[in-house]
Amino acid sequence: MALAQYLAELETLVADAARAFSAADGALTLEAARIEFLGAKSGRIKDAQKGLGAVDKADKPAAGKHFNDAKQAIEAAFTSAQERIAAQGITEPGLAPIDLTLPGRPLRLGRLHPLTQTIEELKEILGRLGFTVADGPEIEDEWHNFEALNIPASHPARDPLENFYLATAERGAGGPLLLRSQTSTVQIRVMEAAKPPVRIISLGRVYRPDTADDTHYPMFHQIEGLLVDRHVTMADLKSTLRLFAAAYFGGDVHIRFRPSFFPFTEPSVEVDMSWHDRWIEMGGAGMVDPHVLQAVGYDPEEYTGFAFGLGVERVCARRHQVTDIREFYKNDVRFLRQF
Ligand code: FA5
């Protein structure tokens, strides 16, 4: 190749590179130009270097010198484009320069679900009244969910249509398995494992095939309380629930017992609470039935006890003036962010 032709090619190369680097308006376009001209494998400078081999032998020293000059010019064009882009704070083509004096975007922190917050608060309040937390399984057998709670096989509460029985041949030590329909199961588990006195609460999920509406959901939470000791009376039950209600809702709260029936308590009551002049059913309670004490090996002549079971969604909804408990399960962050 004649020297003149090689020099002409170098000239075009330098001009193309100068144009590409000065047109670069962000990190991406600059990088694309760098690869095109200065790329180590197939950049155009690399090609020009290979082209030196084809120049007539006598012209090689001159061609080599021009090649070095061209390479330096292109590298200089790259460096100055790089500095220009950095100085303007441009990171992407088409974006305005970054204003480093703007305040940062705050990180959006997650938070505990309102029901989790309520559960923690209830544990704390009843903890102050001397109750410790006990846990039980969500998959239960018939003994703990019904039998030991004085709910015989003929009782309508055991109807398969009223419960989530598991479609499995597997059985627990206490018969067929189901998702527990109440936390009262934990009363039995605790009394089977410990001698009186007993003073526990248990909080957790329970399951019932209820149609969802503003006060019902097929999966919900209960807080169960159980106190067994000598000389325990209904008065102790009422004062405990009153102290609990006053601590959770603050002043202006009233509680009321309505006669009711639960197979595992005698007498039994529904517990209503009123706060800001509206009564709402929170749960059931009563004195532990002597048959239940007997079933777990406690002497009902010596010991008496009270138990209560409240709906956590109801308690939480009342406190925060949520009118529909389904809101707790929609996962709408606009709702959840308020707690
Ligand atoms: C019981 O479950 C008894 N185990 C309570 C109990 C415990 C009585 C200890 C005596 C001694 P009940 O089925 O009424 O009772 O439910 C208690 C509370 O759970 C209700 O008052 C209500 O607040 C809540 N609850 C019941 N069903 C639902 C549901 N589908 N969705 C949301 N909350 C519910």
Coordinates of C-alpha atoms and ligand atoms in Angstrom, one line a residue:
M1 CA 0.0 0.0 0.0
A2 CA 1.3 3.4 -0.8
L3 CA 2.1 5.8 2.1
A4 CA -0.3 8.4 0.8
Q5 CA -3.3 6.0 0.9
Y6 CA -2.4 4.9 4.4
L7 CA -2.1 8.4 5.7
A8 CA -5.5 9.3 4.1
E9 CA -7.1 6.3 6.0
L10 CA -5.5 7.5 9.2
E11 CA -6.9 11.0 8.6
T12 CA -10.4 9.7 8.1
L13 CA -10.1 7.6 11.2
V14 CA -9.0 10.5 13.4
A15 CA -11.8 12.7 12.0
D16 CA -14.4 10.0 12.6
A17 CA -13.2 9.4 16.2
A18 CA -13.2 13.2 17.0
R19 CA -16.7 13.4 15.7
A20 CA -17.9 10.4 17.7
F21 CA -16.3 11.4 21.0
S22 CA -17.6 15.0 20.8
A23 CA -21.1 13.7 20.0
A24 CA -21.0 11.4 23.0
D25 CA -23.6 12.7 25.6
G26 CA -23.5 10.2 28.3
A27 CA -21.7 7.1 29.7
L28 CA -23.4 4.8 27.3
T29 CA -22.6 6.6 24.0
L30 CA -19.0 7.3 25.2
E31 CA -18.5 3.7 25.9
A32 CA -19.9 2.7 22.5
A33 CA -17.4 5.1 20.8
R34 CA -14.5 3.9 22.9
I35 CA -15.2 0.3 21.8
E36 CA -15.5 1.3 18.2
F37 CA -12.2 3.2 18.1
L38 CA -10.1 2.0 21.0
G39 CA -11.4 -1.5 21.6
A40 CA -8.6 -3.8 22.3
K41 CA -9.9 -6.6 20.1
S42 CA -11.5 -5.1 17.0
G43 CA -11.3 -1.4 17.5
R44 CA -10.5 0.7 14.4
I45 CA -7.2 1.7 15.8
K46 CA -6.3 -1.9 16.1
D47 CA -7.2 -2.4 12.4
A48 CA -5.1 0.6 11.5
Q49 CA -2.2 -0.9 13.3
K50 CA -2.6 -4.2 11.4
G51 CA -2.8 -2.1 8.2
L52 CA 0.8 -1.0 8.8
G53 CA 2.0 -4.4 7.7
A54 CA 0.7 -3.7 4.2
V55 CA 2.6 -0.4 3.7
D56 CA 5.6 -0.5 1.4
K57 CA 8.7 -1.4 3.4
A58 CA 10.5 1.9 2.7
D59 CA 7.6 3.9 4.0
K60 CA 7.0 1.9 7.2
P61 CA 9.0 4.2 9.6
A62 CA 7.0 7.2 8.4
A63 CA 3.7 5.4 8.5
G64 CA 4.5 4.1 12.0
K65 CA 5.1 7.6 13.3
H66 CA 1.8 8.8 11.8
F67 CA 0.0 5.9 13.2
N68 CA 1.3 6.8 16.7
D69 CA 0.2 10.4 16.3
A70 CA -3.2 9.3 15.2
K71 CA -3.6 6.9 18.1
Q72 CA -2.6 9.7 20.6
A73 CA -5.0 12.1 19.0
I74 CA -7.9 9.6 19.3
E75 CA -7.0 8.8 22.9
A76 CA -6.9 12.5 23.8
A77 CA -10.3 13.0 22.2
F78 CA -11.6 10.1 24.3
T79 CA -10.1 11.6 27.5
S80 CA -11.5 15.0 26.9
A81 CA -15.0 13.6 26.2
Q82 CA -14.8 11.6 29.4
E83 CA -13.9 14.6 31.4
R84 CA -16.6 16.7 29.8
I85 CA -19.3 14.1 30.6
A86 CA -18.1 13.7 34.2
A87 CA -18.0 17.5 34.7
Q88 CA -21.6 17.8 33.5
G89 CA -22.7 15.0 35.8
I90 CA -24.4 13.2 32.9
T91 CA -24.7 9.5 33.4
E92 CA -27.2 8.6 30.8
P93 CA -27.9 10.0 27.4
G94 CA -31.0 12.2 27.4
L95 CA -31.1 12.7 31.2
A96 CA -30.6 16.0 32.8
P97 CA -27.4 16.5 34.7
I98 CA -27.6 15.3 38.3
D99 CA -28.0 18.1 40.9
L100 CA -25.9 16.8 43.8
T101 CA -27.4 19.4 46.1
L102 CA -30.9 17.9 45.9
P103 CA -32.0 16.0 49.1
G104 CA -31.8 12.2 48.7
R105 CA -34.9 10.0 48.2
P106 CA -35.9 8.6 51.6
L107 CA -35.7 4.8 51.8
R108 CA -39.2 3.4 52.3
L109 CA -39.0 1.2 55.4
G110 CA -41.3 -1.7 55.9
R111 CA -43.3 -2.0 59.1
L112 CA -45.1 -4.7 61.1
H113 CA -48.6 -5.6 60.0
P114 CA -51.3 -4.0 62.2
L115 CA -52.3 -7.5 63.5
T116 CA -48.7 -8.4 64.3
Q117 CA -48.4 -5.0 66.2
T118 CA -51.7 -5.8 68.0
I119 CA -50.5 -9.3 69.0
E120 CA -47.3 -7.9 70.3
E121 CA -49.2 -5.3 72.3
L122 CA -51.6 -7.8 73.8
K123 CA -48.7 -10.0 74.8
E124 CA -47.1 -7.1 76.5
I125 CA -50.3 -6.0 78.4
L126 CA -51.1 -9.5 79.6
G127 CA -47.5 -10.1 80.3
R128 CA -47.7 -7.3 82.9
L129 CA -50.7 -9.2 84.5
G130 CA -48.4 -12.2 84.9
F131 CA -49.5 -14.3 81.9
T132 CA -46.8 -16.1 79.9
V133 CA -47.1 -17.0 76.3
A134 CA -47.8 -20.6 75.2
D135 CA -47.9 -22.0 71.7
G136 CA -49.8 -24.8 70.1
P137 CA -50.0 -26.3 66.6
E138 CA -52.3 -25.0 63.9
I139 CA -52.9 -28.6 62.7
E140 CA -54.8 -30.3 65.6
D141 CA -56.4 -33.6 66.3
E142 CA -60.0 -34.0 67.4
W143 CA -59.0 -34.7 71.0
H144 CA -57.5 -31.3 71.5
N145 CA -59.9 -29.3 69.3
F146 CA -63.1 -30.9 70.6
E147 CA -63.1 -34.0 72.8
A148 CA -61.0 -32.7 75.7
L149 CA -63.0 -29.4 75.5
N150 CA -66.1 -31.3 76.3
I151 CA -67.4 -31.1 72.7
P152 CA -68.7 -34.7 72.0
A153 CA -68.9 -36.3 68.5
S154 CA -72.6 -35.4 68.2
H155 CA -72.0 -31.7 68.7
P156 CA -72.8 -29.5 65.7
A157 CA -69.5 -27.7 66.1
R158 CA -67.8 -30.9 64.9
D159 CA -69.7 -31.0 61.6
P160 CA -67.2 -31.4 58.7
L161 CA -68.9 -28.5 57.0
E162 CA -68.1 -26.2 60.0
N163 CA -64.4 -27.1 60.0
F164 CA -61.4 -27.6 57.7
Y165 CA -60.6 -31.3 58.2
L166 CA -57.5 -32.4 56.4
A167 CA -58.0 -34.8 53.5
T168 CA -55.3 -37.1 54.7
A169 CA -55.4 -40.6 56.1
E170 CA -52.8 -39.5 58.7
R171 CA -54.2 -39.3 62.2
G172 CA -52.8 -37.6 65.3
A173 CA -52.6 -39.3 68.6
G174 CA -56.0 -37.8 69.3
G175 CA -57.8 -38.8 66.1
P176 CA -58.4 -37.2 62.6
L177 CA -56.6 -33.9 61.9
L178 CA -58.1 -30.5 61.2
L179 CA -57.0 -26.9 61.1
R180 CA -57.8 -25.7 64.6
S181 CA -61.0 -23.7 64.9
Q182 CA -60.1 -22.1 68.2
T183 CA -57.1 -21.4 70.3
S184 CA -58.8 -23.2 73.2
T185 CA -56.8 -26.2 72.0
V186 CA -53.8 -24.7 73.7
Q187 CA -55.6 -24.7 77.1
I188 CA -55.6 -28.5 76.9
R189 CA -52.0 -28.8 75.7
V190 CA -50.8 -26.6 78.5
M191 CA -52.8 -28.4 81.2
E192 CA -51.7 -31.8 79.9
A193 CA -48.1 -30.7 80.3
A194 CA -48.1 -28.7 83.6
K195 CA -49.5 -28.9 87.0
P196 CA -51.5 -25.9 88.4
P197 CA -51.2 -23.0 89.0
V198 CA -51.4 -22.1 85.3
R199 CA -51.5 -18.6 83.9
I200 CA -51.0 -18.5 80.1
I201 CA -52.1 -16.7 77.0
S202 CA -51.8 -18.1 73.5
L203 CA -52.2 -16.1 70.3
G204 CA -52.4 -17.5 66.9
R205 CA -54.3 -18.3 63.7
V206 CA -57.5 -20.3 63.7
Y207 CA -59.6 -21.5 60.7
R208 CA -63.3 -21.7 60.0
P209 CA -65.2 -22.0 56.7
D210 CA -67.0 -18.7 57.4
T211 CA -68.0 -16.5 54.6
A212 CA -65.8 -13.3 54.7
D213 CA -67.7 -10.2 55.6
D214 CA -66.9 -7.1 57.6
T215 CA -66.5 -9.0 60.9
H216 CA -65.6 -12.5 59.6
Y217 CA -62.7 -14.0 57.8
P218 CA -62.1 -17.8 57.2
M219 CA -58.6 -17.4 58.8
F220 CA -58.4 -15.1 61.8
H221 CA -56.5 -14.8 65.0
Q222 CA -57.6 -15.4 68.6
I223 CA -56.0 -14.6 71.9
E224 CA -56.7 -17.3 74.5
G225 CA -56.2 -16.8 78.2
L226 CA -56.2 -19.4 80.9
L227 CA -55.8 -19.1 84.6
V228 CA -56.1 -22.1 86.9
D229 CA -55.4 -21.9 90.6
R230 CA -57.1 -22.3 94.0
H231 CA -60.0 -20.0 94.7
V232 CA -60.3 -18.5 91.2
T233 CA -63.7 -16.8 90.6
M234 CA -65.7 -15.0 87.9
A235 CA -64.7 -11.8 89.6
D236 CA -61.1 -12.5 88.7
L237 CA -62.1 -13.1 85.1
K238 CA -64.0 -9.8 84.9
S239 CA -61.2 -7.8 86.5
T240 CA -58.6 -9.3 84.3
L241 CA -60.6 -8.5 81.1
R242 CA -61.4 -5.0 82.4
L243 CA -57.7 -4.3 83.1
F244 CA -56.8 -5.7 79.7
A245 CA -59.5 -3.5 78.0
A246 CA -58.5 -0.4 79.8
A247 CA -54.8 -0.9 79.0
Y248 CA -55.5 -1.6 75.3
F249 CA -58.2 0.9 74.5
G250 CA -57.3 3.5 77.1
G251 CA -60.0 5.2 79.2
D252 CA -63.7 5.3 78.5
V253 CA -63.9 1.5 78.0
H254 CA -66.6 -0.7 79.5
I255 CA -67.0 -4.4 79.4
R256 CA -70.2 -6.4 79.7
F257 CA -70.9 -10.1 80.2
R258 CA -73.9 -11.7 78.5
P259 CA -74.9 -15.3 79.5
S260 CA -73.8 -17.8 76.8
F261 CA -72.8 -21.4 76.4
F262 CA -69.5 -23.0 75.6
P263 CA -69.1 -26.7 76.3
F264 CA -65.8 -26.2 78.0
T265 CA -66.8 -23.4 80.4
E266 CA -69.5 -23.3 83.1
P267 CA -70.9 -20.7 83.5
S268 CA -70.1 -19.2 80.1
V269 CA -70.4 -15.6 78.8
E270 CA -70.0 -13.5 75.7
V271 CA -67.7 -10.6 76.3
D272 CA -68.7 -7.3 74.8
M273 CA -66.6 -4.1 75.0
S274 CA -67.8 -0.6 74.5
W275 CA -65.5 2.2 73.6
H276 CA -66.7 5.6 72.5
D277 CA -70.3 4.4 73.1
R278 CA -70.6 1.4 70.8
W279 CA -70.8 -2.2 72.1
I280 CA -69.1 -4.9 70.1
E281 CA -68.6 -8.6 70.7
M282 CA -65.0 -9.4 71.3
G283 CA -65.1 -13.1 72.4
G284 CA -66.2 -15.8 74.8
A285 CA -65.2 -16.6 78.3
G286 CA -66.1 -18.5 81.4
M287 CA -65.1 -20.7 84.3
V288 CA -63.3 -23.8 83.1
D289 CA -65.8 -26.7 83.2
P290 CA -64.9 -29.3 85.9
H291 CA -65.1 -32.0 83.1
V292 CA -62.3 -30.3 81.3
L293 CA -60.1 -30.1 84.4
Q294 CA -60.8 -33.7 85.0
A295 CA -59.9 -34.7 81.4
V296 CA -56.4 -33.3 81.9
G297 CA -56.0 -34.8 85.3
Y298 CA -56.6 -31.7 87.5
D299 CA -58.7 -32.1 90.7
P300 CA -61.8 -29.9 90.2
E301 CA -62.4 -30.0 93.9
E302 CA -59.1 -28.3 94.5
Y303 CA -58.7 -26.1 91.5
T304 CA -60.9 -23.7 89.6
G305 CA -60.0 -21.5 86.6
F306 CA -61.2 -19.1 84.1
A307 CA -60.6 -18.9 80.3
F308 CA -61.3 -16.4 77.6
G309 CA -60.9 -16.3 73.8
L310 CA -61.1 -13.0 71.9
G311 CA -60.9 -12.2 68.2
V312 CA -57.7 -10.3 67.5
E313 CA -59.1 -8.8 64.3
R314 CA -62.1 -7.5 66.1
V315 CA -60.1 -5.9 68.9
C316 CA -57.6 -4.3 66.5
A317 CA -60.4 -3.1 64.2
R318 CA -62.3 -1.5 67.0
R319 CA -59.2 0.3 68.4
H320 CA -58.2 1.7 65.0
Q321 CA -61.8 2.3 63.8
V322 CA -61.4 -0.1 60.9
T323 CA -64.9 -0.9 59.8
D324 CA -64.2 -4.0 57.7
I325 CA -61.7 -6.7 58.9
R326 CA -61.1 -7.8 55.3
E327 CA -58.9 -4.7 54.9
F328 CA -56.3 -6.5 57.0
Y329 CA -55.9 -9.1 54.3
K330 CA -55.9 -7.1 51.1
N331 CA -52.2 -6.2 51.3
D332 CA -53.0 -2.7 50.2
V333 CA -49.9 -0.7 51.3
R334 CA -52.0 2.5 51.4
F335 CA -54.0 1.0 54.1
L336 CA -51.1 -0.8 55.9
R337 CA -48.9 2.3 55.9
Q338 CA -51.3 4.0 58.4
F339 CA -50.3 1.8 61.3
Ligands
FA5_1 C1 -64.6 -19.4 70.7 O1 -63.9 -19.6 69.7 C2 -64.2 -19.9 72.1 N1 -63.1 -20.7 72.0 C3 -63.9 -18.7 73.0 C4 -63.8 -19.1 74.4 C5 -62.5 -19.3 74.9 C6 -64.9 -19.3 75.2 C7 -62.3 -19.7 76.3 C8 -64.7 -19.7 76.5 C9 -63.5 -19.8 77.1 P1 -66.3 -17.9 69.4 O2 -66.6 -18.9 68.4 O3 -67.4 -17.1 69.9 O4 -65.7 -18.6 70.7 O5 -65.1 -17.0 68.9 C10 -64.5 -16.0 69.7 C11 -64.3 -14.7 69.0 O6 -63.5 -14.9 67.8 C12 -65.5 -14.0 68.5 O7 -66.2 -13.3 69.5 C13 -65.0 -13.1 67.4 O8 -64.4 -12.0 68.0 C14 -63.9 -14.0 66.8 N2 -64.3 -14.6 65.6 C15 -65.1 -15.7 65.5 N3 -65.3 -16.1 64.2 C16 -64.6 -15.2 63.5 C17 -64.3 -15.0 62.1 N4 -64.8 -15.8 61.1 N5 -63.5 -13.9 61.7 C18 -63.0 -13.1 62.6 N6 -63.2 -13.2 64.0 C19 -64.0 -14.2 64.4

